[in-house]
Coordinates of C-alpha atoms in Angstrom, one line a residue:
Chain U
M691 CA -20.3 -0.4 25.1
E692 CA -19.6 1.1 21.3
P693 CA -19.9 -1.3 19.1
A694 CA -15.2 -2.2 17.6
I695 CA -17.5 -1.4 13.7
Q696 CA -20.9 -0.5 12.2
V697 CA -21.5 -1.0 8.9
Q698 CA -25.1 0.3 7.3
G699 CA -25.8 -0.7 3.9
L700 CA -22.5 -0.6 2.2
R701 CA -22.4 -0.9 -1.3
K702 CA -18.7 -0.4 -4.0
E703 CA -19.1 -0.6 -7.8
F704 CA -16.3 -1.0 -9.7
R705 CA -16.4 0.1 -13.7
L706 CA -14.3 -2.4 -15.2
R707 CA -13.0 -1.5 -19.3
T708 CA -13.6 -4.5 -21.1
K709 CA -11.9 -5.7 -24.5
Q710 CA -12.2 -8.7 -26.7
P711 CA -9.3 -11.0 -27.7
G712 CA -7.1 -9.7 -30.7
L713 CA -5.3 -6.4 -32.7
K714 CA -8.2 -5.3 -34.2
A715 CA -11.2 -5.1 -31.0
S716 CA -7.7 -3.5 -29.3
I717 CA -7.5 -0.7 -32.0
R718 CA -12.0 0.0 -31.4
G719 CA -11.3 -0.2 -28.1
L720 CA -8.6 2.8 -28.4
L721 CA -10.9 4.5 -29.8
R722 CA -14.1 3.3 -28.2
P723 CA -13.9 1.5 -25.2
E724 CA -16.3 -0.7 -23.8
Y725 CA -17.6 -1.0 -19.2
R726 CA -19.2 -2.6 -17.2
T727 CA -19.9 -2.2 -14.7
V728 CA -19.0 -5.0 -11.6
E729 CA -20.8 -4.7 -7.7
A730 CA -17.7 -5.9 -5.7
V731 CA -19.8 -5.1 -2.5
R732 CA -24.1 -4.6 -2.3
S733 CA -25.5 -3.2 0.6
I734 CA -24.4 -5.0 4.1
S735 CA -24.4 -4.5 7.3
F736 CA -23.3 -6.0 10.0
Q737 CA -21.7 -5.0 13.5
I738 CA -19.7 -6.1 15.6
E739 CA -17.7 -6.6 18.9
P740 CA -15.0 -5.4 20.6
G741 CA -13.0 -8.5 21.1
E742 CA -13.8 -10.4 19.5
V743 CA -13.2 -12.2 16.3
L744 CA -14.5 -12.5 12.8
A745 CA -13.9 -14.8 10.2
F746 CA -15.3 -12.9 7.3
I747 CA -15.6 -15.5 4.2
G748 CA -15.8 -16.3 1.1
P749 CA -14.4 -17.7 -2.6
N750 CA -11.4 -15.5 -4.6
G751 CA -13.4 -11.6 -5.5
A752 CA -16.1 -12.5 -3.0
G753 CA -16.0 -9.1 -1.7
K754 CA -13.8 -10.1 1.4
S755 CA -11.1 -7.5 0.3
T756 CA -12.9 -4.9 -1.0
T757 CA -15.2 -4.6 2.7
I758 CA -11.8 -4.6 4.5
K759 CA -10.9 -1.6 2.4
L760 CA -13.6 0.6 2.9
I761 CA -13.7 -0.5 6.6
T762 CA -10.2 1.2 6.9
G763 CA -10.6 3.8 4.6
I764 CA -8.8 2.8 1.8
L765 CA -11.9 2.7 -0.6
Y766 CA -14.4 5.6 -0.7
P767 CA -18.1 3.3 -0.5
D768 CA -21.1 4.7 -3.3
A769 CA -23.3 4.1 -0.7
G770 CA -24.0 3.0 3.2
T771 CA -22.1 4.4 6.1
I772 CA -19.4 2.9 8.0
R773 CA -18.4 3.8 12.2
V774 CA -15.2 2.1 13.2
L775 CA -14.1 2.9 16.8
G776 CA -17.2 5.7 16.4
L777 CA -15.3 7.3 13.7
D778 CA -16.0 8.2 10.4
P779 CA -12.6 6.2 8.2
H780 CA -13.0 8.6 5.5
R781 CA -13.2 11.9 7.2
S782 CA -11.1 10.8 10.3
R783 CA -8.5 8.5 7.9
K784 CA -5.8 10.3 9.9
A785 CA -7.1 9.9 13.6
L786 CA -8.0 5.9 12.8
A787 CA -5.0 5.1 11.5
Y788 CA -3.9 5.3 14.9
R789 CA -7.0 2.9 16.5
I790 CA -6.2 0.4 14.0
G791 CA -3.8 -2.3 12.5
T792 CA -3.3 -4.8 8.9
V793 CA -1.5 -7.4 7.7
F794 CA -1.9 -7.5 4.5
G795 CA -0.4 -11.4 3.2
Q796 CA 0.4 -10.3 0.0
K797 CA 1.9 -6.6 0.5
S798 CA 4.4 -5.8 3.2
Q799 CA 5.2 -2.4 5.5
L800 CA 9.0 -3.5 5.7
W801 CA 11.5 -2.5 4.4
F802 CA 12.9 -5.0 1.9
H803 CA 16.8 -3.8 2.2
L804 CA 16.8 -3.3 5.6
P805 CA 16.2 -5.3 9.0
P806 CA 13.2 -5.2 11.0
A807 CA 14.0 -2.8 13.9
D808 CA 15.0 0.1 11.2
S809 CA 11.6 -0.6 9.8
F810 CA 9.9 -0.9 13.4
Q811 CA 11.9 2.7 14.3
L812 CA 10.2 4.5 10.7
L813 CA 6.9 3.2 11.9
G814 CA 7.7 4.4 15.6
S815 CA 7.8 7.7 14.3
I816 CA 5.0 7.9 12.0
Y817 CA 2.9 6.1 14.5
D818 CA 3.9 10.0 17.1
M819 CA 5.6 7.7 19.7
S820 CA 8.9 8.7 20.8
R821 CA 11.6 6.9 20.8
K822 CA 11.5 5.6 24.1
Q823 CA 8.2 4.6 23.2
T824 CA 8.9 2.4 20.8
Q825 CA 11.6 1.1 22.7
T826 CA 10.3 -0.7 24.6
R827 CA 6.9 -2.2 22.7
V828 CA 8.8 -3.2 20.5
G829 CA 10.7 -5.2 23.2
F830 CA 7.5 -6.1 24.4
L831 CA 7.0 -7.7 20.7
S832 CA 9.4 -9.2 19.9
E833 CA 9.6 -11.7 23.1
V834 CA 6.0 -12.2 22.0
F835 CA 6.7 -13.0 18.3
E836 CA 10.0 -14.2 19.4
I837 CA 11.7 -12.1 16.4
G838 CA 14.6 -11.1 18.6
D839 CA 17.3 -13.1 16.5
L840 CA 15.7 -11.5 14.1
M841 CA 16.1 -7.7 14.6
D842 CA 19.3 -7.0 12.7
Q843 CA 18.8 -9.3 9.8
P844 CA 17.6 -7.6 5.7
V845 CA 14.2 -8.1 5.4
R846 CA 14.7 -10.1 2.1
K847 CA 16.6 -12.4 4.2
L848 CA 14.3 -13.4 6.2
S849 CA 11.6 -16.3 5.4
L850 CA 7.7 -16.2 4.2
G851 CA 6.8 -17.2 7.7
Q852 CA 9.2 -15.5 10.0
R853 CA 8.6 -12.1 7.1
I854 CA 4.7 -12.3 8.8
R855 CA 5.3 -12.1 12.2
C856 CA 7.1 -9.2 11.7
E857 CA 4.9 -7.7 9.7
M858 CA 2.2 -8.3 12.4
A859 CA 4.8 -7.3 15.2
A860 CA 5.5 -4.0 12.9
S861 CA 1.1 -3.3 13.0
L862 CA 0.5 -3.7 16.2
I863 CA 3.7 -1.7 17.1
H864 CA 1.4 2.0 17.6
S865 CA -1.1 -0.5 20.2
P866 CA -4.0 -1.3 17.7
Q867 CA -7.3 -1.7 19.6
I868 CA -8.6 -3.6 15.4
L869 CA -6.6 -5.3 14.0
F870 CA -7.5 -7.0 10.0
L871 CA -6.6 -9.2 8.9
D872 CA -5.8 -10.5 5.6
E873 CA -4.9 -13.2 3.8
P874 CA -2.3 -13.4 7.1
S875 CA -0.9 -17.7 6.4
I876 CA -1.8 -17.0 3.0
G877 CA 2.0 -19.7 1.4
L878 CA 2.6 -21.2 5.0
D879 CA 3.5 -24.3 5.9
V880 CA 1.6 -26.4 8.7
V881 CA 4.2 -25.4 11.8
V882 CA 3.7 -21.5 11.0
K883 CA 0.9 -21.4 10.8
Q884 CA -0.3 -22.7 13.8
R885 CA 2.7 -20.1 15.3
I886 CA 1.2 -17.4 14.3
R887 CA -2.7 -18.2 14.9
D888 CA -1.5 -18.9 18.2
L889 CA -0.1 -15.6 18.3
I890 CA -3.1 -13.7 17.2
G891 CA -6.0 -16.0 20.2
R892 CA -3.2 -13.7 22.2
I893 CA -3.1 -10.7 21.3
N894 CA -6.5 -11.1 20.9
R895 CA -6.2 -12.7 24.7
E896 CA -4.1 -9.9 26.1
E897 CA -4.9 -6.7 24.6
G898 CA -7.7 -7.4 23.4
V899 CA -7.6 -6.2 20.3
T900 CA -10.7 -7.1 18.2
I901 CA -9.6 -9.4 15.6
F902 CA -11.1 -9.2 11.5
L903 CA -9.6 -12.0 10.1
T904 CA -10.3 -13.0 6.1
S905 CA -8.8 -16.8 5.1
H906 CA -8.8 -19.5 2.7
D907 CA -7.6 -21.5 5.2
A908 CA -9.8 -23.5 6.9
G909 CA -8.0 -24.3 10.2
D910 CA -7.5 -20.1 10.9
I911 CA -11.2 -19.4 11.2
E912 CA -12.2 -22.9 13.2
K913 CA -9.1 -22.3 15.7
I914 CA -8.5 -18.6 16.0
C915 CA -12.2 -17.2 15.1
R916 CA -15.0 -17.2 17.4
R917 CA -17.3 -15.7 14.9
A918 CA -17.9 -16.2 11.3
M919 CA -18.9 -14.2 8.1
V920 CA -19.6 -15.8 4.8
I921 CA -19.5 -13.1 1.6
N922 CA -20.2 -14.1 -1.2
H923 CA -20.8 -12.0 -4.4
G924 CA -20.7 -9.0 -2.8
S925 CA -23.3 -10.1 -0.3
I926 CA -23.5 -11.8 3.2
V927 CA -24.8 -15.6 3.2
W928 CA -24.0 -16.3 7.1
D929 CA -23.6 -14.8 10.0
G930 CA -23.0 -16.9 12.4
S931 CA -20.3 -18.7 15.7
V932 CA -18.3 -20.7 13.7
K933 CA -20.2 -23.9 15.5
E934 CA -23.2 -23.2 13.9
L935 CA -21.4 -22.1 10.7
K936 CA -20.1 -26.1 10.6
Y937 CA -23.3 -27.4 12.0
S938 CA -25.9 -25.9 9.6
L939 CA -24.5 -24.9 7.1
L940 CA -22.9 -28.1 5.7
N941 CA -26.2 -30.9 6.5
R942 CA -24.3 -33.5 6.6
R943 CA -22.3 -36.1 10.0
I944 CA -19.3 -38.1 9.7
V945 CA -20.4 -41.4 12.0
D946 CA -17.3 -43.7 13.2
V947 CA -18.3 -47.2 14.2
K948 CA -17.1 -50.4 15.8
M949 CA -19.7 -53.1 16.5
D950 CA -19.4 -55.9 17.6
G951 CA -20.0 -58.3 14.7
P952 CA -20.8 -57.7 11.1
A953 CA -23.4 -54.9 10.1
T954 CA -24.2 -53.2 6.6
I955 CA -26.2 -50.3 6.3
E956 CA -28.8 -49.7 3.6
M957 CA -30.3 -47.0 3.9
P958 CA -31.1 -43.7 1.1
G959 CA -29.0 -40.8 2.7
V960 CA -26.3 -42.3 3.9
T961 CA -22.6 -43.8 2.3
V962 CA -20.2 -45.8 4.0
V963 CA -16.3 -44.2 3.8
K964 CA -14.7 -46.8 5.0
R965 CA -15.4 -50.0 5.8
K966 CA -12.1 -52.3 8.5
E967 CA -13.9 -55.2 10.2
Y968 CA -16.1 -54.4 12.2
A969 CA -15.4 -50.9 11.9
L970 CA -17.9 -48.8 9.7
K971 CA -17.1 -45.0 8.5
L972 CA -20.6 -43.1 7.6
D973 CA -21.6 -40.2 5.6
V974 CA -24.7 -38.9 7.1
D975 CA -27.1 -36.2 5.0
L976 CA -29.9 -35.4 7.3
S977 CA -31.8 -33.8 4.7
I978 CA -32.7 -37.9 3.9
A979 CA -31.4 -39.6 6.8
T980 CA -31.1 -38.8 10.8
T981 CA -28.6 -40.2 12.5
E982 CA -30.9 -41.7 15.1
S983 CA -32.7 -43.8 12.6
V984 CA -28.9 -45.1 11.2
I985 CA -27.9 -45.8 15.1
T986 CA -31.0 -48.0 15.2
A987 CA -30.7 -49.7 12.3
L988 CA -27.0 -51.3 13.5
M989 CA -28.7 -51.4 16.5
R990 CA -30.4 -54.2 15.2
Q991 CA -28.0 -55.9 13.7
S992 CA -25.5 -56.2 16.2
A993 CA -24.0 -54.0 19.5
I994 CA -22.1 -51.4 19.1
Q995 CA -18.4 -50.8 21.0
D996 CA -17.7 -47.2 20.9
I997 CA -19.2 -44.5 18.1
T998 CA -17.9 -41.2 17.2
I999 CA -20.5 -38.6 15.6
S1000 CA -18.9 -35.2 14.9
S1001 CA -19.7 -32.4 11.6
A1002 CA -17.6 -32.5 8.3
P1003 CA -14.3 -31.1 8.8
M1004 CA -13.9 -27.4 8.2
E1005 CA -12.6 -27.6 4.2
E1006 CA -15.6 -29.2 3.0
V1007 CA -17.7 -26.3 4.7
I1008 CA -16.7 -23.5 2.9
S1009 CA -15.6 -25.3 -0.7
H1010 CA -19.7 -26.5 0.5
I1011 CA -20.4 -22.7 0.4
Y1012 CA -17.4 -22.5 -2.3
A1013 CA -19.3 -24.7 -4.6
R1014 CA -22.8 -23.3 -3.9
G1015 CA -21.2 -19.4 -5.2
K1016 CA -20.8 -20.6 -8.8
G1017 CA -23.8 -22.7 -9.0
D1018 CA -25.7 -20.0 -8.5
T1019 CA -23.7 -17.0 -11.2
Chain W
M866 CA 1.4 23.9 21.0
S867 CA -1.4 24.6 19.0
E868 CA -2.7 21.8 16.8
P869 CA -0.9 22.6 13.3
T870 CA 2.2 23.7 15.2
R871 CA 2.4 20.2 16.5
Q872 CA 1.3 18.5 13.0
R873 CA 3.5 19.8 11.2
T874 CA 6.7 20.1 13.9
N875 CA 5.2 15.9 14.0
L876 CA 6.3 16.3 10.3
L877 CA 9.3 17.3 9.8
R878 CA 10.1 14.8 12.6
L879 CA 9.5 12.3 10.4
A880 CA 10.5 13.8 7.1
L881 CA 13.8 13.7 8.5
H882 CA 13.4 10.4 10.3
Y883 CA 12.5 9.0 6.3
F884 CA 16.0 11.4 4.7
R885 CA 18.6 9.8 7.9
F886 CA 16.4 6.4 7.2
N887 CA 16.1 6.7 3.2
L888 CA 20.5 6.9 3.5
S889 CA 21.0 4.7 5.7
A890 CA 19.1 2.7 3.4
G891 CA 21.4 3.6 0.2
M892 CA 23.9 3.5 2.1
A893 CA 23.4 -0.9 2.7
Y894 CA 25.2 -1.4 -0.9
S895 CA 28.3 0.6 -0.4
T896 CA 29.7 0.2 -3.8
S897 CA 26.7 0.5 -5.6
F898 CA 26.2 4.9 -3.6
L899 CA 29.1 5.6 -4.6
I900 CA 29.5 4.5 -7.7
Q901 CA 25.5 6.2 -8.8
V902 CA 26.6 9.3 -6.7
F903 CA 30.5 9.6 -8.7
G904 CA 28.4 8.5 -11.7
M905 CA 25.8 10.9 -11.7
A906 CA 28.1 13.6 -11.4
L907 CA 31.0 12.7 -14.0
N908 CA 27.7 12.0 -16.6
N909 CA 26.4 15.7 -15.7
G910 CA 29.8 16.5 -16.3
A911 CA 30.3 15.5 -20.0
F912 CA 27.9 18.5 -21.1
I913 CA 29.8 21.2 -19.6
I914 CA 32.5 20.2 -23.0
F915 CA 30.1 20.3 -25.3
W916 CA 28.4 23.2 -24.5
L917 CA 32.3 24.6 -24.2
V918 CA 33.0 23.6 -27.5
L919 CA 29.3 25.3 -28.8
F920 CA 30.1 28.2 -27.1
D921 CA 33.8 28.2 -29.3
R922 CA 32.3 27.4 -32.2
I923 CA 29.2 29.9 -32.6
G924 CA 30.5 32.8 -30.1
A925 CA 29.8 34.6 -27.1
E926 CA 26.3 34.3 -26.5
I927 CA 23.4 31.9 -27.3
A928 CA 20.2 34.2 -27.3
G929 CA 21.3 36.8 -25.4
Y930 CA 23.1 34.3 -23.0
G931 CA 26.9 33.2 -22.6
F932 CA 28.7 31.0 -21.1
T933 CA 28.0 31.2 -17.1
D934 CA 24.2 31.6 -18.7
V935 CA 23.5 28.7 -19.2
M936 CA 26.3 26.7 -16.9
F937 CA 23.6 28.7 -14.5
L938 CA 20.5 26.7 -15.6
W939 CA 22.5 23.9 -15.6
A940 CA 23.9 23.7 -12.2
L941 CA 20.2 25.3 -10.7
A942 CA 18.6 22.2 -13.1
A943 CA 20.8 19.3 -11.6
S944 CA 20.9 21.0 -8.1
G945 CA 17.0 21.6 -8.1
F946 CA 16.4 18.2 -9.8
G947 CA 19.1 15.6 -7.7
L948 CA 17.1 17.1 -4.3
S949 CA 14.1 17.2 -5.3
V950 CA 14.7 12.6 -6.2
V951 CA 16.6 12.7 -3.1
V952 CA 13.5 14.0 -0.7
F953 CA 10.7 13.3 -2.5
G954 CA 12.6 9.9 -4.3
N955 CA 9.5 8.5 -5.0
T956 CA 7.3 10.4 -6.9
H957 CA 8.9 8.8 -9.6
Q958 CA 7.0 5.3 -8.6
L959 CA 3.7 7.1 -8.4
S960 CA 1.9 5.7 -11.3
R961 CA 3.4 2.5 -10.3
I962 CA 1.9 3.0 -6.8
I963 CA -0.9 3.5 -7.4
Y964 CA -2.2 1.1 -10.1
T965 CA -0.5 -1.8 -7.9
G966 CA -2.3 -1.0 -5.1
E967 CA 0.3 -0.1 -3.3
L968 CA -1.4 3.2 -1.9
D969 CA -3.6 0.8 0.9
V970 CA -0.3 0.6 2.7
Y971 CA 0.1 4.9 3.0
L972 CA -3.2 5.3 3.4
L973 CA -3.3 3.3 6.5
Q974 CA -0.7 5.0 8.0
P975 CA -1.6 8.7 10.1
R976 CA 0.1 11.2 7.4
P977 CA -0.3 13.2 4.5
V978 CA -0.7 10.4 1.9
L979 CA 0.8 11.8 -0.7
L980 CA 3.6 13.4 0.8
N981 CA 3.4 9.9 3.4
V982 CA 4.2 8.7 -0.2
L983 CA 7.0 11.0 -2.0
L984 CA 9.3 11.5 0.9
S985 CA 9.8 7.1 1.9
R986 CA 12.2 6.9 -0.8
T987 CA 15.2 8.3 -2.5
V988 CA 16.6 8.0 -5.4
V989 CA 20.6 7.8 -4.6
S990 CA 21.9 9.1 -8.1
G991 CA 20.3 12.1 -6.7
W992 CA 23.3 12.9 -4.4
G993 CA 25.6 13.0 -7.5
D994 CA 23.1 15.9 -9.1
L995 CA 23.4 17.4 -6.0
L996 CA 26.6 17.1 -5.7
Y997 CA 28.0 18.6 -9.0
G998 CA 25.2 21.3 -9.2
L999 CA 26.3 22.8 -6.1
S1000 CA 30.1 22.5 -7.6
L1001 CA 29.1 23.4 -10.6
F1002 CA 27.2 27.0 -9.4
V1003 CA 30.2 27.9 -7.5
I1004 CA 33.7 27.0 -9.7
T1005 CA 30.8 29.0 -12.7
Q1006 CA 29.3 31.7 -10.8
P1007 CA 30.5 35.0 -9.0
M1008 CA 30.3 34.1 -5.3
S1009 CA 28.3 36.6 -3.1
L1010 CA 26.1 36.4 -0.5
T1011 CA 22.5 37.5 -2.2
G1012 CA 23.6 35.4 -5.1
W1013 CA 23.9 32.0 -2.9
L1014 CA 20.8 32.4 -1.1
L1015 CA 19.1 33.4 -4.1
F1016 CA 20.2 30.0 -5.5
L1017 CA 19.2 27.8 -3.0
L1018 CA 15.7 29.3 -2.5
F1019 CA 15.1 28.3 -7.0
T1020 CA 17.4 24.8 -6.0
I1021 CA 14.7 24.3 -3.4
L1022 CA 11.6 26.2 -5.5
M1023 CA 12.6 23.4 -8.9
A1024 CA 12.9 20.6 -6.5
L1025 CA 8.7 21.9 -5.4
V1026 CA 8.0 22.2 -8.3
V1027 CA 9.5 19.2 -10.6
T1028 CA 8.1 16.6 -8.2
A1029 CA 4.4 18.8 -8.7
V1030 CA 5.1 18.4 -11.6
R1031 CA 5.6 15.3 -12.2
V1032 CA 3.1 13.8 -9.5
F1033 CA -0.3 15.8 -11.5
Y1034 CA 1.3 13.2 -15.0
H1035 CA 1.4 10.4 -12.7
C1036 CA -1.8 11.4 -10.6
L1037 CA -3.7 10.8 -14.2
T1038 CA -2.8 7.0 -13.6
F1039 CA -6.1 6.8 -10.8
F1040 CA -8.2 8.1 -13.7
L1041 CA -6.5 6.6 -17.4
G1042 CA -5.1 3.3 -15.6
N1043 CA -1.1 3.7 -16.2
A1044 CA 0.3 7.5 -17.7
E1045 CA 3.6 6.7 -16.1
G1046 CA 5.2 6.6 -19.4
F1047 CA 3.1 9.9 -20.1
A1048 CA 4.3 11.4 -16.5
Q1049 CA 8.1 10.4 -16.9
L1050 CA 8.1 12.6 -20.1
A1051 CA 6.5 15.3 -18.6
G1052 CA 8.9 15.6 -15.5
E1053 CA 12.2 15.4 -17.9
L1054 CA 10.8 17.2 -20.7
V1055 CA 10.6 20.7 -17.8
I1056 CA 14.8 19.3 -17.8
S1057 CA 15.5 19.0 -21.1
F1058 CA 13.7 22.2 -21.5
M1059 CA 15.2 24.5 -18.5
L1060 CA 19.2 23.4 -19.6
Y1061 CA 18.8 25.9 -22.8
P1062 CA 18.7 29.3 -23.3
G1063 CA 14.7 29.9 -22.6
S1064 CA 14.9 33.1 -24.8
I1065 CA 15.9 31.0 -27.3
F1066 CA 11.5 29.5 -27.3
R1067 CA 9.0 32.0 -29.0
G1068 CA 5.2 31.5 -29.8
P1069 CA 3.7 28.0 -28.8
A1070 CA 6.1 26.8 -27.2
A1071 CA 6.8 29.9 -25.1
W1072 CA 3.6 29.6 -23.9
L1073 CA 3.9 25.9 -23.1
L1074 CA 7.1 26.3 -21.1
H1075 CA 5.0 29.2 -19.0
S1076 CA 1.9 26.4 -18.7
L1077 CA 1.7 22.8 -18.9
I1078 CA 6.1 22.1 -19.0
P1079 CA 6.2 25.1 -16.1
A1080 CA 10.7 25.8 -17.3
A1081 CA 10.2 29.2 -17.5
F1082 CA 8.8 29.4 -14.0
V1083 CA 12.2 26.7 -12.5
A1084 CA 14.6 28.3 -14.8
Y1085 CA 14.6 31.3 -17.1
I1086 CA 12.7 33.9 -15.1
P1087 CA 15.5 33.0 -11.8
A1088 CA 17.7 32.9 -14.0
R1089 CA 16.4 36.4 -14.9
I1090 CA 15.9 37.7 -10.8
F1091 CA 20.0 36.3 -10.7
A1092 CA 21.4 37.9 -13.1
S1093 CA 19.0 41.1 -12.2
F1094 CA 17.4 41.2 -8.7
D1095 CA 13.9 42.5 -9.2
P1096 CA 11.5 41.8 -6.1
G1097 CA 8.4 41.7 -8.0
T1098 CA 9.5 39.4 -10.7
L1099 CA 10.8 36.7 -7.7
L1100 CA 6.7 37.5 -6.3
I1101 CA 5.0 36.9 -9.6
V1102 CA 8.2 33.3 -9.4
L1103 CA 6.2 32.3 -6.0
A1104 CA 3.2 33.3 -6.9
A1105 CA 3.0 30.7 -10.2
D1106 CA 5.2 28.3 -8.2
A1107 CA 2.5 28.2 -5.4
V1108 CA -0.5 27.7 -7.9
I1109 CA 2.1 24.7 -9.7
V1110 CA 2.4 22.8 -6.3
A1111 CA -1.2 23.5 -5.6
A1112 CA -2.3 22.3 -8.4
A1113 CA -1.0 18.4 -7.7
F1114 CA -2.0 18.2 -4.7
L1115 CA -5.4 18.8 -5.4
M1116 CA -4.8 16.2 -9.0
F1117 CA -4.1 14.3 -5.8
R1118 CA -6.4 14.7 -4.0
L1119 CA -8.7 14.4 -6.4
G1120 CA -8.0 10.9 -7.6
L1121 CA -7.6 9.2 -4.5
R1122 CA -12.1 9.5 -4.6
R1123 CA -11.4 7.1 -7.8
Y1124 CA -8.5 5.4 -6.3
E1125 CA -9.1 1.0 -6.7
S1126 CA -6.7 -0.7 -5.1
G1127 CA -5.7 -3.9 -6.0
N1128 CA -4.4 -6.7 -4.6
L1129 CA -0.4 -7.4 -6.5
I1130 CA 2.2 -9.0 -4.6
G1131 CA 4.3 -6.0 -3.0
S1132 CA 7.6 -4.9 -1.3
R1133 CA 9.4 -2.2 0.2
M1134 CA 12.2 -1.4 -1.8

């Protein structure tokens, strides 16, 4: 089967004008402008199969949005090849637009002063759909996204969560095969975030839509995505399953243990995070100690009633990646 | 239906859809809609008094233009500009759309980008200009079928050229960062210059009005054709206007390769 997205040696540079602070520097900059080149994407290559749900993560300014914009045909690459559903996004921009959908958390495709129903009708017309086709599709999407009650309210009166649900419905109006979501849960509360995640999962399962998601939210990545790709300083620094990301990238385990009697542990690489009577929460650095040696040391002191070994929370994995990124600079 | 014909039909359908859509969006605030439309007509009307007084003081003609000729320029300017902003209402926002990265939304839709951007918004007060221009033509010009046809043709050409000139200068934003002020100025210059008798401009000013600020091709020469029809001159106007429109498209196409997008938070108003 043809890959949904195929990227080879993709590179993009931006030329930025630099200016020192102050009026003098402003005048100098006017006469003799200075520029510096920023390499936003540094020769990246990857492939995404149809139906995959991919998390594309990285700190601010890592190159996530630039990569999405290159893949969707918004930006022209400096080098490299891109094939989306077998099409070159720049040579076949219009043909590709019928087959992909996008949700930019920061940009709206709905008209602010008009109800979503009007925007949906217009979008149907933009995608060459007949009035009947649009109505059928809008009926289906309003049921999935539970936006039936919002259809006649001006967008400016909707809450952020309601608006994002409408934005997602708008991006799916033409039944795209790939959905690009650039930080869809930005600014949403926990309940709404969970709802949006469920909806993304449902669209992937029921319509087979390939999902390409960028987010800073650990929950989005952990709960929706099976594969993760980490980009930093324009290069892909990790590509694998979300499970592996959690287990390998952060070489730590959290051990929650309930003992029969008093126990303590002093071992290099092991930190006691919490202690309550005979219960201990330990943070084990696997590059120094092993979970086996920790358990053995505890068992020598007392019997173990219950034990849970888990990897570090996704939030920590992500902040570790970002912190590592800062360290590199 | 062949593919190019199908595409043209679909584009026309979309243009009509945008037109209806924008009209209903404008009427969402009905009082504001009426104030803008009639306010603009009233504002334009005030200038007739100025010209009446001027001709009364100076005499029957200014550089070969009588009161009726000047009113033709005014009628054409108002209706052409009105049509331009009613149909291509997003033109004055083009620089902002480029430098805030809002162009992304249009690039992701299966439509010609520039037309999609320009058609997607209307300027409500443009209806006031359009109504005023048509009324002024009816009131001040002799009625004839040829006269009406020519006036409608020149109104459409003027709308296309004014839009193209503004697009051309707004596209400098792709290369310079933000050319919004410059583009607004260029658009206003075309309109301002075409409201005065063309024959008062000589030398470099006349050259400017045939090139960078092409008021001659949308006002002075059409006024001459309207006064005395000449098919050859009409062909020259059509050719010149086609070149101006093509230049705007070319400029946008070149600029698009330089487009850098952006991540500003925005809504479609």
